Amino acid sequence: MKYLITYDIQNDKRRKKISDELEAFGYRVNYSVFECELNHTKLKRLKEKLEELVDIKTDSLRFYHICENCIPKSFELCNKGEVFEKQDFFI
Amino acid sequence: MKYLITYDIQNDKRRKKISDELEAFGYRVNYSVFECELNHTKLKRLKEKLEELVDIKTDSLRFYHICENCIPKSFELCNKGEVFEKQDFFI
Protein backbone atom coordinates (compact mmCIF):
# COMPACT_ATOMS: atom_id res chain seq x y z
CA MET A 1 0.00 0.00 0.00
CA LYS A 2 1.24 3.52 -0.78
CA TYR A 3 0.81 6.21 1.82
CA LEU A 4 1.54 9.92 1.67
CA ILE A 5 2.38 11.21 5.13
CA THR A 6 2.30 14.94 5.91
CA TYR A 7 3.00 16.66 9.21
CA ASP A 8 3.16 19.91 11.14
CA ILE A 9 5.26 19.38 14.27
CA GLN A 10 5.74 22.35 16.59
CA ASN A 11 8.89 21.23 18.43
CA ASP A 12 12.23 21.00 16.50
CA LYS A 13 13.61 18.01 18.43
CA ARG A 14 10.33 16.10 18.09
CA ARG A 15 10.12 16.98 14.37
CA LYS A 16 13.63 15.58 13.81
CA LYS A 17 12.77 12.30 15.59
CA ILE A 18 9.59 11.94 13.53
CA SER A 19 11.27 12.66 10.19
CA ASP A 20 14.10 10.24 11.06
CA GLU A 21 11.45 7.58 11.73
CA LEU A 22 9.74 8.31 8.42
CA GLU A 23 13.09 8.22 6.53
CA ALA A 24 13.33 4.59 7.64
CA PHE A 25 9.96 3.79 6.02
CA GLY A 26 9.96 5.89 2.81
CA TYR A 27 11.17 8.90 0.83
CA ARG A 28 11.01 12.58 1.72
CA VAL A 29 9.47 14.44 -1.26
CA ASN A 30 8.81 17.81 0.36
CA TYR A 31 10.09 19.33 3.59
CA SER A 32 7.22 17.81 5.64
CA VAL A 33 5.90 15.22 3.19
CA PHE A 34 6.92 11.57 2.78
CA GLU A 35 5.89 8.91 0.27
CA CYS A 36 5.92 5.45 1.89
CA GLU A 37 5.28 1.87 0.67
CA LEU A 38 3.74 0.13 3.73
CA ASN A 39 2.26 -3.33 4.21
CA HIS A 40 -0.18 -3.77 7.13
CA THR A 41 2.57 -4.78 9.54
CA LYS A 42 4.78 -1.81 8.68
CA LEU A 43 1.81 0.59 8.84
CA LYS A 44 0.95 -0.68 12.32
CA ARG A 45 4.56 -0.45 13.54
CA LEU A 46 5.02 3.06 12.09
CA LYS A 47 1.76 4.27 13.65
CA GLU A 48 2.76 2.91 17.07
CA LYS A 49 6.20 4.56 16.91
CA LEU A 50 4.79 7.92 15.79
CA GLU A 51 2.03 7.84 18.41
CA GLU A 52 4.79 7.67 21.05
CA LEU A 53 6.51 10.73 19.58
CA VAL A 54 3.74 13.18 18.61
CA ASP A 55 2.01 15.69 20.85
CA ILE A 56 -1.58 15.06 19.84
CA LYS A 57 -2.68 18.50 21.12
CA THR A 58 -0.26 20.66 19.14
CA ASP A 59 0.95 18.53 16.24
CA SER A 60 -0.69 17.24 13.06
CA LEU A 61 0.28 14.01 11.29
CA ARG A 62 -1.87 12.90 8.35
CA PHE A 63 -1.78 9.58 6.47
CA TYR A 64 -3.25 9.63 2.96
CA HIS A 65 -3.78 6.31 1.18
CA ILE A 66 -2.89 6.53 -2.53
CA CYS A 67 -4.14 3.57 -4.58
CA GLU A 68 -2.87 2.32 -7.96
CA ASN A 69 -5.69 4.25 -9.71
CA CYS A 70 -4.77 7.52 -8.00
CA ILE A 71 -1.05 7.42 -8.89
CA PRO A 72 -1.41 8.02 -12.65
CA LYS A 73 -3.75 10.96 -11.88
CA SER A 74 -1.13 12.48 -9.57
CA PHE A 75 1.73 14.67 -10.78
CA GLU A 76 4.49 17.10 -9.93
CA LEU A 77 4.23 20.62 -11.43
CA CYS A 78 7.98 21.43 -11.23
CA ASN A 79 11.16 19.43 -12.03
CA LYS A 80 11.14 17.23 -8.96
CA GLY A 81 10.37 13.85 -10.54
CA GLU A 82 7.08 12.00 -10.69
CA VAL A 83 5.06 11.10 -7.59
CA PHE A 84 5.92 7.66 -6.12
CA GLU A 85 8.72 7.42 -8.69
CA LYS A 86 10.81 4.24 -8.22
CA GLN A 87 13.70 5.53 -6.09
CA ASP A 88 16.00 2.42 -6.19
CA PHE A 89 19.23 3.12 -8.16
CA PHE A 90 21.12 0.02 -9.41
CA ILE A 91 24.75 0.60 -10.44
CA MET B 1 -12.24 14.94 -7.71
CA LYS B 2 -10.25 15.35 -4.47
CA TYR B 3 -6.65 16.46 -4.68
CA LEU B 4 -4.02 16.82 -1.99
CA ILE B 5 -1.56 19.54 -2.96
CA THR B 6 1.82 19.80 -1.23
CA TYR B 7 4.61 22.30 -1.89
CA ASP B 8 8.11 23.47 -1.03
CA ILE B 9 8.52 27.04 -2.27
CA GLN B 10 11.88 28.72 -1.68
CA ASN B 11 10.83 32.38 -1.91
CA ASP B 12 8.55 33.88 0.79
CA LYS B 13 6.66 36.25 -1.53
CA ARG B 14 6.10 33.51 -4.09
CA ARG B 15 5.00 31.08 -1.34
CA LYS B 16 2.41 33.58 -0.09
CA LYS B 17 0.97 34.08 -3.61
CA ILE B 18 0.74 30.32 -4.13
CA SER B 19 -0.92 29.61 -0.78
CA ASP B 20 -3.38 32.48 -1.38
CA GLU B 21 -4.24 30.88 -4.72
CA LEU B 22 -4.74 27.49 -3.08
CA GLU B 23 -6.90 29.01 -0.30
CA ALA B 24 -9.33 30.00 -3.05
CA PHE B 25 -9.63 26.36 -4.20
CA GLY B 26 -9.55 24.37 -0.95
CA TYR B 27 -8.54 24.03 2.73
CA ARG B 28 -5.11 24.28 4.33
CA VAL B 29 -4.60 21.21 6.53
CA ASN B 30 -0.89 21.54 7.21
CA TYR B 31 1.52 24.44 6.76
CA SER B 32 2.30 23.45 3.14
CA VAL B 33 -0.53 21.01 2.43
CA PHE B 34 -4.01 21.72 0.99
CA GLU B 35 -7.04 19.49 0.44
CA CYS B 36 -8.99 20.61 -2.64
CA GLU B 37 -12.23 19.48 -4.36
CA LEU B 38 -11.56 20.19 -8.07
CA ASN B 39 -13.56 19.41 -11.21
CA HIS B 40 -11.64 19.23 -14.51
CA THR B 41 -12.17 22.92 -15.24
CA LYS B 42 -10.97 24.05 -11.81
CA LEU B 43 -7.98 21.71 -11.95
CA LYS B 44 -6.95 23.14 -15.32
CA ARG B 45 -7.40 26.76 -14.12
CA LEU B 46 -5.48 26.13 -10.88
CA LYS B 47 -2.62 24.44 -12.73
CA GLU B 48 -2.34 27.33 -15.19
CA LYS B 49 -2.28 29.92 -12.38
CA LEU B 50 0.31 28.01 -10.36
CA GLU B 51 2.51 27.39 -13.41
CA GLU B 52 2.75 31.20 -13.80
CA LEU B 53 3.84 31.56 -10.16
CA VAL B 54 6.26 28.69 -9.46
CA ASP B 55 9.98 28.57 -10.21
CA ILE B 56 10.20 25.10 -11.74
CA LYS B 57 13.96 24.87 -11.03
CA THR B 58 13.88 25.54 -7.27
CA ASP B 59 10.28 24.85 -6.15
CA SER B 60 8.24 21.66 -5.77
CA LEU B 61 4.46 21.49 -6.14
CA ARG B 62 2.85 18.04 -6.06
CA PHE B 63 -0.76 17.09 -6.83
CA TYR B 64 -1.98 13.80 -5.36
CA HIS B 65 -5.32 12.43 -6.52
CA ILE B 66 -7.32 10.88 -3.63
CA CYS B 67 -10.26 8.76 -4.76
CA GLU B 68 -13.39 7.77 -2.77
CA ASN B 69 -11.77 4.41 -1.93
CA CYS B 70 -8.62 6.04 -0.56
CA ILE B 71 -10.40 8.46 1.78
CA PRO B 72 -11.70 5.89 4.30
CA LYS B 73 -8.18 4.38 4.43
CA SER B 74 -6.69 7.82 5.20
CA PHE B 75 -6.53 9.27 8.72
CA GLU B 76 -5.12 11.89 11.04
CA LEU B 77 -3.00 10.66 13.96
CA CYS B 78 -3.52 13.75 16.19
CA ASN B 79 -6.60 15.86 17.05
CA LYS B 80 -6.78 17.79 13.81
CA GLY B 81 -10.01 16.39 12.35
CA GLU B 82 -10.45 13.74 9.69
CA VAL B 83 -8.94 14.00 6.22
CA PHE B 84 -11.22 15.69 3.65
CA GLU B 85 -13.66 16.40 6.51
CA LYS B 86 -16.64 18.44 5.27
CA GLN B 87 -15.53 22.01 6.08
CA ASP B 88 -18.80 23.90 5.30
CA PHE B 89 -20.23 25.46 8.49
CA PHE B 90 -23.92 26.42 8.29
CA ILE B 91 -25.11 28.76 11.06
XYZ file of N, CA and C in Angstrom:
546
model
N 0.866 -1.183 0.000
C 0.000 0.000 0.000
C 0.907 1.240 0.000
N 0.471 2.258 -0.788
C 1.243 3.520 -0.776
C 0.544 4.525 0.114
N 1.324 5.165 0.955
C 0.806 6.215 1.818
C 1.612 7.489 1.631
N 0.900 8.617 1.614
C 1.542 9.916 1.666
C 1.370 10.415 3.094
N 2.461 10.798 3.740
C 2.377 11.209 5.134
C 2.840 12.655 5.241
N 1.962 13.516 5.774
C 2.298 14.941 5.914
C 2.202 15.322 7.385
N 3.034 16.288 7.791
C 2.999 16.658 9.214
C 3.280 18.137 9.444
N 2.781 18.619 10.569
C 3.162 19.907 11.142
C 3.524 19.589 12.589
N 4.790 19.727 12.934
C 5.260 19.378 14.269
C 5.869 20.632 14.883
N 5.355 21.046 16.036
C 5.743 22.352 16.589
C 7.187 22.370 17.108
N 7.610 21.257 17.730
C 8.894 21.232 18.427
C 10.005 20.700 17.521
N 11.149 21.393 17.429
C 12.226 21.002 16.495
C 12.751 19.596 16.789
N 13.025 19.305 18.052
C 13.606 18.011 18.428
C 12.630 16.869 18.065
N 11.339 17.115 18.376
C 10.326 16.103 18.088
C 10.202 15.915 16.568
N 10.265 17.059 15.835
C 10.123 16.979 14.372
C 11.255 16.134 13.771
N 12.463 16.338 14.318
C 13.629 15.583 13.815
C 13.433 14.086 14.060
N 12.975 13.727 15.266
C 12.772 12.302 15.588
C 11.740 11.698 14.647
N 10.672 12.453 14.380
C 9.591 11.938 13.526
C 10.073 11.790 12.079
N 10.811 12.783 11.582
C 11.271 12.662 10.190
C 12.322 11.553 10.066
N 13.138 11.364 11.093
C 14.096 10.243 11.057
C 13.347 8.916 10.967
N 12.271 8.813 11.748
C 11.453 7.584 11.734
C 10.867 7.367 10.345
N 10.364 8.431 9.742
C 9.742 8.310 8.419
C 10.774 7.983 7.337
N 12.015 8.514 7.508
C 13.090 8.222 6.535
C 13.341 6.714 6.467
N 13.092 6.035 7.596
C 13.333 4.585 7.636
C 12.215 3.819 6.906
N 11.101 4.493 6.625
C 9.957 3.794 6.015
C 9.666 4.288 4.589
N 10.296 5.386 4.156
C 9.956 5.885 2.815
C 10.871 6.996 2.369
N 10.355 7.845 1.454
C 11.168 8.905 0.826
C 10.580 10.273 1.147
N 11.464 11.210 1.510
C 11.007 12.585 1.718
C 10.874 13.264 0.349
N 9.667 13.789 0.042
C 9.473 14.439 -1.260
C 9.267 15.941 -1.125
N 8.853 16.390 0.018
C 8.813 17.809 0.362
C 9.288 17.920 1.797
N 9.517 19.149 2.252
C 10.086 19.331 3.595
C 9.321 18.518 4.647
N 7.979 18.558 4.601
C 7.221 17.813 5.635
C 6.259 16.810 4.995
N 6.734 16.187 3.920
C 5.898 15.223 3.192
C 6.736 14.010 2.796
N 6.220 12.803 3.125
C 6.924 11.572 2.785
C 6.018 10.656 1.961
N 6.601 9.955 1.012
C 5.893 8.908 0.268
C 6.422 7.571 0.795
N 5.498 6.708 1.275
C 5.916 5.446 1.886
C 5.168 4.257 1.274
N 5.873 3.152 1.083
C 5.279 1.871 0.669
C 5.172 1.031 1.939
N 3.941 0.771 2.421
C 3.744 0.129 3.732
C 2.782 -1.047 3.626
N 3.241 -2.241 4.049
C 2.262 -3.330 4.207
C 1.570 -3.125 5.567
N 0.599 -3.994 5.893
C -0.185 -3.768 7.126
C 0.714 -3.788 8.368
N 1.686 -4.667 8.379
C 2.573 -4.782 9.541
C 3.390 -3.509 9.728
N 3.962 -3.030 8.611
C 4.779 -1.805 8.685
C 3.927 -0.601 9.088
N 2.702 -0.546 8.530
C 1.814 0.591 8.842
C 1.528 0.606 10.345
N 1.235 -0.569 10.891
C 0.951 -0.685 12.323
C 2.153 -0.253 13.154
N 3.332 -0.750 12.776
C 4.558 -0.450 13.542
C 4.857 1.046 13.466
N 4.723 1.620 12.258
C 5.025 3.055 12.091
C 4.056 3.890 12.918
N 2.773 3.538 12.877
C 1.759 4.274 13.648
C 2.090 4.244 15.141
N 2.437 3.059 15.638
C 2.760 2.914 17.069
C 3.950 3.779 17.457
N 4.990 3.766 16.614
C 6.200 4.559 16.906
C 5.872 6.056 16.904
N 5.093 6.481 15.898
C 4.791 7.919 15.791
C 3.855 8.369 16.904
N 2.947 7.485 17.320
C 2.028 7.841 18.414
C 2.792 8.095 19.707
N 3.935 7.422 19.872
C 4.786 7.673 21.054
C 5.445 9.041 20.966
N 5.707 9.507 19.763
C 6.511 10.725 19.575
C 5.662 12.004 19.499
N 4.492 11.934 18.884
C 3.744 13.179 18.606
C 3.088 13.740 19.861
N 2.830 15.058 19.819
C 2.009 15.694 20.851
C 0.636 15.899 20.197
N -0.321 15.067 20.580
C -1.583 15.062 19.836
C -2.355 16.381 19.972
N -1.955 17.215 20.959
C -2.679 18.499 21.115
C -2.174 19.546 20.140
N -0.815 19.550 19.924
C -0.264 20.665 19.142
C 0.164 20.255 17.732
N 0.416 18.956 17.532
C 0.953 18.525 16.243
C -0.171 18.054 15.306
N 0.218 17.854 14.032
C -0.689 17.243 13.061
C 0.131 16.232 12.267
N -0.429 15.047 12.052
C 0.279 14.013 11.289
C -0.781 13.247 10.512
N -0.778 13.422 9.177
C -1.873 12.905 8.353
C -1.379 11.808 7.405
N -2.098 10.721 7.350
C -1.775 9.584 6.469
C -2.805 9.566 5.343
N -2.329 9.693 4.102
C -3.248 9.630 2.959
C -2.949 8.365 2.158
N -3.962 7.520 1.992
C -3.778 6.314 1.184
C -3.859 6.713 -0.292
N -2.898 6.216 -1.101
C -2.889 6.533 -2.531
C -2.904 5.199 -3.299
N -4.030 4.872 -3.914
C -4.143 3.567 -4.581
C -3.544 3.612 -5.998
N -3.496 2.432 -6.621
C -2.874 2.321 -7.962
C -3.652 3.142 -9.008
N -4.931 3.417 -8.761
C -5.691 4.250 -9.714
C -5.383 5.726 -9.537
N -5.017 6.095 -8.285
C -4.770 7.522 -8.004
C -3.390 7.973 -8.498
N -2.443 7.024 -8.555
C -1.055 7.424 -8.892
C -0.957 8.043 -10.290
N -1.530 7.400 -11.326
C -1.406 8.018 -12.653
C -2.141 9.365 -12.773
N -3.052 9.648 -11.852
C -3.752 10.957 -11.884
C -3.032 11.988 -11.023
N -1.909 11.585 -10.427
C -1.133 12.483 -9.568
C 0.078 12.968 -10.357
N 0.613 14.148 -9.983
C 1.729 14.670 -10.778
C 2.484 15.756 -10.008
N 3.660 16.039 -10.499
C 4.493 17.101 -9.934
C 4.500 18.228 -10.962
N 4.313 19.479 -10.502
C 4.232 20.616 -11.434
C 5.629 21.139 -11.799
N 6.633 20.920 -10.955
C 7.982 21.432 -11.228
C 8.882 20.262 -11.640
N 10.225 20.460 -11.532
C 11.160 19.431 -12.035
C 11.588 18.449 -10.965
N 10.682 18.026 -10.089
C 11.142 17.229 -8.960
C 10.812 15.741 -9.126
N 10.619 15.290 -10.356
C 10.375 13.851 -10.535
C 8.927 13.493 -10.248
N 8.495 12.397 -10.808
C 7.084 11.996 -10.689
C 6.759 11.566 -9.263
N 5.448 11.569 -8.930
C 5.060 11.097 -7.590
C 5.245 9.590 -7.512
N 5.648 9.095 -6.355
C 5.915 7.663 -6.122
C 6.800 7.073 -7.197
N 7.757 7.930 -7.698
C 8.716 7.422 -8.687
C 9.598 6.372 -8.005
N 9.918 5.276 -8.756
C 10.810 4.239 -8.220
C 12.103 4.923 -7.802
N 12.527 4.793 -6.553
C 13.696 5.532 -6.086
C 14.937 4.636 -6.024
N 14.830 3.303 -6.356
C 16.003 2.424 -6.192
C 16.955 2.654 -7.371
N 18.223 2.902 -7.091
C 19.227 3.120 -8.158
C 20.154 1.913 -8.177
N 20.246 1.215 -9.299
C 21.118 0.023 -9.415
C 22.339 0.398 -10.262
N 23.546 0.178 -9.680
C 24.748 0.600 -10.439
C 25.326 -0.640 -11.123
N -13.479 15.660 -8.013
C -12.242 14.936 -7.715
C -11.569 15.607 -6.522
N -10.980 14.772 -5.622
C -10.248 15.348 -4.470
C -8.758 15.294 -4.759
N -8.105 16.405 -4.523
C -6.649 16.458 -4.676
C -6.011 16.945 -3.388
N -4.872 16.322 -3.059
C -4.025 16.821 -1.989
C -2.863 17.534 -2.674
N -2.622 18.784 -2.292
C -1.563 19.544 -2.956
C -0.506 19.920 -1.911
N 0.739 19.514 -2.167
C 1.823 19.801 -1.225
C 2.900 20.611 -1.953
N 3.596 21.482 -1.200
C 4.608 22.300 -1.891
C 5.809 22.617 -1.004
N 6.922 22.860 -1.647
C 8.106 23.471 -1.030
C 8.450 24.648 -1.949
N 8.278 25.858 -1.453
C 8.515 27.043 -2.271
C 9.633 27.852 -1.592
N 10.692 28.128 -2.303
C 11.876 28.719 -1.676
C 11.671 30.182 -1.264
N 10.945 30.929 -2.111
C 10.829 32.382 -1.911
C 9.563 32.739 -1.134
N 9.685 33.556 -0.075
C 8.547 33.883 0.790
C 7.390 34.525 0.030
N 7.707 35.520 -0.802
C 6.658 36.248 -1.533
C 5.897 35.295 -2.472
N 6.688 34.464 -3.155
C 6.100 33.510 -4.086
C 5.230 32.495 -3.333
N 5.733 32.064 -2.138
C 4.999 31.078 -1.343
C 3.635 31.639 -0.912
N 3.662 32.937 -0.532
C 2.409 33.582 -0.093
C 1.388 33.628 -1.240
N 1.862 34.000 -2.430
C 0.973 34.081 -3.606
C 0.365 32.713 -3.909
N 1.197 31.680 -3.812
C 0.736 30.319 -4.133
C -0.267 29.843 -3.080
N 0.036 30.088 -1.809
C -0.916 29.612 -0.777
C -2.221 30.413 -0.846
N -2.143 31.703 -1.187
C -3.380 32.480 -1.381
C -4.225 31.879 -2.504
N -3.545 31.499 -3.584
C -4.245 30.878 -4.724
C -4.916 29.579 -4.277
N -4.209 28.784 -3.509
C -4.743 27.486 -3.076
C -5.898 27.671 -2.083
N -5.817 28.738 -1.253
C -6.896 29.010 -0.296
C -8.221 29.226 -1.039
N -8.122 29.741 -2.265
C -9.334 30.002 -3.050
C -9.929 28.704 -3.604
N -9.150 27.619 -3.590
C -9.625 26.365 -4.201
C -9.846 25.257 -3.162
N -9.396 25.474 -1.903
C -9.549 24.368 -0.953
C -9.195 24.776 0.451
N -8.765 23.799 1.298
C -8.537 24.031 2.733
C -7.091 23.693 3.082
N -6.467 24.580 3.853
C -5.112 24.281 4.330
C -5.220 23.331 5.515
N -4.539 22.184 5.435
C -4.603 21.209 6.529
C -3.268 21.068 7.249
N -2.208 21.423 6.591
C -0.886 21.537 7.212
C -0.234 22.791 6.629
N 0.890 23.177 7.180
C 1.516 24.437 6.756
C 1.650 24.512 5.227
N 2.110 23.399 4.603
C 2.305 23.453 3.137
C 1.507 22.336 2.454
N 0.326 22.080 2.971
C -0.533 21.013 2.426
C -1.988 21.489 2.366
N -2.607 21.325 1.182
C -4.005 21.723 0.988
C -4.832 20.538 0.494
N -6.064 20.458 0.958
C -7.035 19.487 0.436
C -8.010 20.266 -0.427
N -8.146 19.864 -1.707
C -8.990 20.607 -2.643
C -9.981 19.687 -3.350
N -11.214 20.169 -3.546
C -12.227 19.482 -4.362
C -12.221 20.202 -5.709
N -11.770 19.533 -6.768
C -11.559 20.190 -8.073
C -12.226 19.398 -9.196
N -13.117 20.059 -9.977
C -13.562 19.413 -11.208
C -12.485 19.668 -12.274
N -12.690 19.127 -13.488
C -11.636 19.231 -14.511
C -11.330 20.706 -14.847
N -12.364 21.512 -14.893
C -12.167 22.920 -15.236
C -11.346 23.637 -14.171
N -11.702 23.401 -12.919
C -10.971 24.049 -11.814
C -9.529 23.566 -11.755
N -9.339 22.267 -11.989
C -7.983 21.705 -11.949
C -7.133 22.393 -13.020
N -7.691 22.526 -14.202
C -6.954 23.145 -15.321
C -6.609 24.596 -14.972
N -7.602 25.340 -14.446
C -7.397 26.761 -14.119
C -6.347 26.911 -13.015
N -6.450 26.055 -11.994
C -5.482 26.132 -10.877
C -4.067 25.833 -11.367
N -3.941 24.806 -12.194
C -2.621 24.438 -12.727
C -2.014 25.602 -13.509
N -2.842 26.215 -14.365
C -2.341 27.335 -15.192
C -1.860 28.485 -14.317
N -2.653 28.814 -13.275
C -2.280 29.925 -12.379
C -0.977 29.605 -11.646
N -0.877 28.366 -11.146
C 0.314 28.010 -10.357
C 1.554 27.914 -11.251
N 1.361 27.476 -12.483
C 2.513 27.386 -13.406
C 3.098 28.776 -13.667
N 2.248 29.813 -13.623
C 2.748 31.197 -13.798
C 3.560 31.636 -12.582
N 3.236 31.081 -11.419
C 3.838 31.564 -10.160
C 5.107 30.806 -9.751
N 5.149 29.491 -9.998
C 6.260 28.690 -9.461
C 7.567 28.909 -10.222
N 8.671 28.627 -9.537
C 9.977 28.566 -10.209
C 10.287 27.069 -10.356
N 10.139 26.555 -11.563
C 10.197 25.099 -11.736
C 11.570 24.523 -11.406
N 12.608 25.415 -11.335
C 13.959 24.872 -11.029
C 14.123 24.664 -9.530
N 13.564 25.616 -8.714
C 13.876 25.538 -7.274
C 12.693 25.052 -6.435
N 11.470 25.192 -6.952
C 10.284 24.854 -6.148
C 9.827 23.423 -6.430
N 8.904 22.952 -5.537
C 8.244 21.659 -5.767
C 6.766 21.863 -5.471
N 5.905 21.346 -6.331
C 4.458 21.492 -6.140
C 3.823 20.201 -6.646
N 3.301 19.388 -5.729
C 2.847 18.038 -6.057
C 1.333 17.901 -5.873
N 0.693 17.340 -6.865
C -0.760 17.094 -6.834
C -0.991 15.596 -6.658
N -1.672 15.225 -5.573
C -1.979 13.802 -5.359
C -3.486 13.607 -5.471
N -3.893 12.737 -6.384
C -5.322 12.427 -6.515
C -5.716 11.460 -5.398
N -6.854 11.746 -4.707
C -7.316 10.880 -3.627
C -8.752 10.450 -3.966
N -8.937 9.197 -4.329
C -10.265 8.757 -4.757
C -11.148 8.377 -3.559
N -12.425 8.084 -3.839
C -13.388 7.768 -2.771
C -13.000 6.505 -2.005
N -12.225 5.619 -2.637
C -11.769 4.405 -1.931
C -10.607 4.690 -0.994
N -9.812 5.729 -1.376
C -8.622 6.036 -0.561
C -8.991 6.824 0.697
N -10.093 7.571 0.635
C -10.405 8.461 1.776
C -10.652 7.674 3.067
N -11.469 6.606 3.028
C -11.697 5.889 4.298
C -10.443 5.187 4.835
N -9.437 5.000 3.979
C -8.175 4.378 4.434
C -7.161 5.433 4.875
N -7.574 6.707 4.809
C -6.691 7.817 5.200
C -7.100 8.277 6.596
N -6.169 8.885 7.350
C -6.527 9.270 8.720
C -5.535 10.304 9.255
N -5.968 10.937 10.334
C -5.115 11.891 11.041
C -4.743 11.248 12.360
N -3.465 11.317 12.736
C -2.995 10.656 13.963
C -3.244 11.519 15.199
N -3.339 12.858 15.032
C -3.521 13.753 16.186
C -4.965 14.276 16.173
N -5.206 15.379 16.898
C -6.598 15.865 17.053
C -6.981 16.888 15.996
N -6.559 16.717 14.780
C -6.784 17.791 13.812
C -7.937 17.488 12.851
N -8.865 16.626 13.229
C -10.008 16.387 12.351
C -9.659 15.429 11.225
N -10.677 14.767 10.715
C -10.449 13.739 9.690
C -9.984 14.346 8.376
N -9.367 13.513 7.542
C -8.936 14.001 6.221
C -10.162 14.234 5.348
N -10.105 15.304 4.542
C -11.220 15.695 3.650
C -12.535 15.760 4.411
N -12.452 16.196 5.713
C -13.665 16.402 6.509
C -14.450 17.540 5.861
N -15.784 17.391 5.835
C -16.644 18.440 5.271
C -16.353 19.734 6.040
N -15.948 20.801 5.372
C -15.526 22.011 6.082
C -16.625 23.083 6.069
N -17.797 22.819 5.398
C -18.796 23.896 5.300
C -19.516 24.035 6.639
N -19.533 25.217 7.206
C -20.228 25.464 8.492
C -21.491 26.266 8.205
N -22.639 25.730 8.531
C -23.920 26.422 8.293
C -24.469 26.897 9.638
N -24.635 28.230 9.766
C -25.112 28.759 11.061
C -26.625 28.935 10.998
